[in-house]
């Protein structure tokens, strides 16, 4: 809902880009913030849930982990800044079947 809350935004997004990432193996970049995200963010400000000065954030996606660090997926919770992180083999599988424009639904 706001930048820095360490939460993965919920909603319906589209894949904006896919590319190899030097730190996270591969990165599937989502179109966050989109119109739905902005609406939720502004409503939260109006309702006093988040500060008026809060930023909506950006650069949310699905990515892997540093080579050899798959344990992060099994041993840690909420260690990203809002992204979805998977084992590299799982990111490889997703990466091979999605394309720009693919719809991604994130729910809790």
PDB file of C-alpha atoms in Angstrom, residues 4-92:
ATOM      1  CA  UNK A   4       8.786   0.738   2.568  1.00  0.00           C
ATOM      2  CA  UNK A   5       6.034  -1.287   4.268  1.00  0.00           C
ATOM      3  CA  UNK A   6       7.743  -4.540   3.146  1.00  0.00           C
ATOM      4  CA  UNK A   7       4.382  -5.900   1.961  1.00  0.00           C
ATOM      5  CA  UNK A   8       3.674  -7.405  -1.426  1.00  0.00           C
ATOM      6  CA  UNK A   9       0.927  -5.369  -3.080  1.00  0.00           C
ATOM      7  CA  UNK A  10      -2.268  -7.298  -3.774  1.00  0.00           C
ATOM      8  CA  UNK A  11      -4.202  -6.933  -6.985  1.00  0.00           C
ATOM      9  CA  UNK A  12      -4.200  -7.726 -10.670  1.00  0.00           C
ATOM     10  CA  UNK A  13      -1.069  -6.742 -12.545  1.00  0.00           C
ATOM     11  CA  UNK A  14       0.492  -7.305 -15.940  1.00  0.00           C
ATOM     12  CA  UNK A  15       4.040  -8.317 -16.746  1.00  0.00           C
ATOM     13  CA  UNK A  16       5.815  -5.155 -17.881  1.00  0.00           C
ATOM     14  CA  UNK A  17       9.198  -6.705 -18.710  1.00  0.00           C
ATOM     15  CA  UNK A  18      11.346  -9.809 -18.177  1.00  0.00           C
ATOM     16  CA  UNK A  19      15.113  -9.722 -17.907  1.00  0.00           C
ATOM     17  CA  UNK A  20      18.138 -11.439 -16.398  1.00  0.00           C
ATOM     18  CA  UNK A  21      19.089  -9.824 -13.100  1.00  0.00           C
ATOM     19  CA  UNK A  22      22.645  -9.775 -11.719  1.00  0.00           C
ATOM     20  CA  UNK A  23      21.505 -10.351  -8.141  1.00  0.00           C
ATOM     21  CA  UNK A  24      18.170 -12.172  -8.402  1.00  0.00           C
ATOM     22  CA  UNK A  25      18.783 -14.537 -11.352  1.00  0.00           C
ATOM     23  CA  UNK A  26      15.782 -13.348 -13.362  1.00  0.00           C
ATOM     24  CA  UNK A  27      13.292 -10.549 -12.797  1.00  0.00           C
ATOM     25  CA  UNK A  28       9.651 -10.448 -13.903  1.00  0.00           C
ATOM     26  CA  UNK A  29       8.730  -6.777 -13.618  1.00  0.00           C
ATOM     27  CA  UNK A  30       5.064  -6.065 -12.870  1.00  0.00           C
ATOM     28  CA  UNK A  31       3.169  -2.893 -13.774  1.00  0.00           C
ATOM     29  CA  UNK A  32       2.930  -1.743 -10.149  1.00  0.00           C
ATOM     30  CA  UNK A  33       1.693   0.819  -9.419  1.00  0.00           C
ATOM     31  CA  UNK A  34      -1.227   0.552 -11.801  1.00  0.00           C
ATOM     32  CA  UNK A  35      -4.580   2.356 -11.682  1.00  0.00           C
ATOM     33  CA  UNK A  36      -5.993  -0.074  -9.086  1.00  0.00           C
ATOM     34  CA  UNK A  37      -2.889   0.339  -6.899  1.00  0.00           C
ATOM     35  CA  UNK A  38      -3.079   4.112  -7.050  1.00  0.00           C
ATOM     36  CA  UNK A  39      -6.758   3.991  -6.064  1.00  0.00           C
ATOM     37  CA  UNK A  40      -6.032   1.802  -3.002  1.00  0.00           C
ATOM     38  CA  UNK A  41      -3.094   4.018  -2.049  1.00  0.00           C
ATOM     39  CA  UNK A  42      -5.077   7.257  -2.274  1.00  0.00           C
ATOM     40  CA  UNK A  43      -8.033   5.749  -0.379  1.00  0.00           C
ATOM     41  CA  UNK A  44      -5.683   4.658   2.418  1.00  0.00           C
ATOM     42  CA  UNK A  45      -4.379   8.233   2.643  1.00  0.00           C
ATOM     43  CA  UNK A  46      -7.905   9.663   2.770  1.00  0.00           C
ATOM     44  CA  UNK A  47      -8.868   7.203   5.524  1.00  0.00           C
ATOM     45  CA  UNK A  48      -5.760   8.010   7.564  1.00  0.00           C
ATOM     46  CA  UNK A  49      -4.410   4.462   7.246  1.00  0.00           C
ATOM     47  CA  UNK A  50      -1.126   5.729   5.824  1.00  0.00           C
ATOM     48  CA  UNK A  51       0.476   9.182   6.070  1.00  0.00           C
ATOM     49  CA  UNK A  52      -0.366  11.773   3.437  1.00  0.00           C
ATOM     50  CA  UNK A  53       3.351  11.964   2.654  1.00  0.00           C
ATOM     51  CA  UNK A  54       3.617   8.214   1.883  1.00  0.00           C
ATOM     52  CA  UNK A  55       4.855   7.154  -1.539  1.00  0.00           C
ATOM     53  CA  UNK A  56       3.155   4.325  -3.438  1.00  0.00           C
ATOM     54  CA  UNK A  57       6.429   2.561  -4.297  1.00  0.00           C
ATOM     55  CA  UNK A  58       7.618   0.892  -7.492  1.00  0.00           C
ATOM     56  CA  UNK A  59       9.792  -1.882  -8.964  1.00  0.00           C
ATOM     57  CA  UNK A  60       7.643  -4.782  -7.768  1.00  0.00           C
ATOM     58  CA  UNK A  61       8.212  -8.110  -9.430  1.00  0.00           C
ATOM     59  CA  UNK A  62       8.878 -11.811  -9.182  1.00  0.00           C
ATOM     60  CA  UNK A  63      12.502 -12.875  -8.880  1.00  0.00           C
ATOM     61  CA  UNK A  64      14.917 -15.573  -7.806  1.00  0.00           C
ATOM     62  CA  UNK A  65      17.730 -15.429  -5.263  1.00  0.00           C
ATOM     63  CA  UNK A  66      21.507 -15.152  -5.381  1.00  0.00           C
ATOM     64  CA  UNK A  67      23.088 -18.358  -6.654  1.00  0.00           C
ATOM     65  CA  UNK A  68      23.182 -20.920  -3.840  1.00  0.00           C
ATOM     66  CA  UNK A  69      20.739 -19.048  -1.610  1.00  0.00           C
ATOM     67  CA  UNK A  70      17.543 -21.026  -2.223  1.00  0.00           C
ATOM     68  CA  UNK A  71      17.410 -21.559   1.557  1.00  0.00           C
ATOM     69  CA  UNK A  72      16.109 -17.982   1.848  1.00  0.00           C
ATOM     70  CA  UNK A  73      12.804 -19.146   0.395  1.00  0.00           C
ATOM     71  CA  UNK A  74      12.335 -21.881   2.984  1.00  0.00           C
ATOM     72  CA  UNK A  75      13.823 -20.225   6.058  1.00  0.00           C
ATOM     73  CA  UNK A  76      12.767 -16.587   5.860  1.00  0.00           C
ATOM     74  CA  UNK A  77       9.479 -14.728   5.618  1.00  0.00           C
ATOM     75  CA  UNK A  78       8.946 -11.250   4.227  1.00  0.00           C
ATOM     76  CA  UNK A  79      12.611 -10.691   3.442  1.00  0.00           C
ATOM     77  CA  UNK A  80      12.033  -8.757   0.213  1.00  0.00           C
ATOM     78  CA  UNK A  81      10.894  -5.146  -0.045  1.00  0.00           C
ATOM     79  CA  UNK A  82       7.552  -6.218  -1.511  1.00  0.00           C
ATOM     80  CA  UNK A  83       8.566  -8.504  -4.352  1.00  0.00           C
ATOM     81  CA  UNK A  84       7.736 -12.182  -4.653  1.00  0.00           C
ATOM     82  CA  UNK A  85      10.874 -14.298  -4.445  1.00  0.00           C
ATOM     83  CA  UNK A  86      11.091 -17.911  -5.540  1.00  0.00           C
ATOM     84  CA  UNK A  87      13.771 -20.557  -5.859  1.00  0.00           C
ATOM     85  CA  UNK A  88      15.723 -20.020  -9.070  1.00  0.00           C
ATOM     86  CA  UNK A  89      14.427 -23.245 -10.652  1.00  0.00           C
ATOM     87  CA  UNK A  90      10.859 -22.012 -10.069  1.00  0.00           C
ATOM     88  CA  UNK A  91      11.606 -18.584 -11.522  1.00  0.00           C
ATOM     89  CA  UNK A  92      13.196 -20.320 -14.527  1.00  0.00           C
TER      90      UNK A  92
END
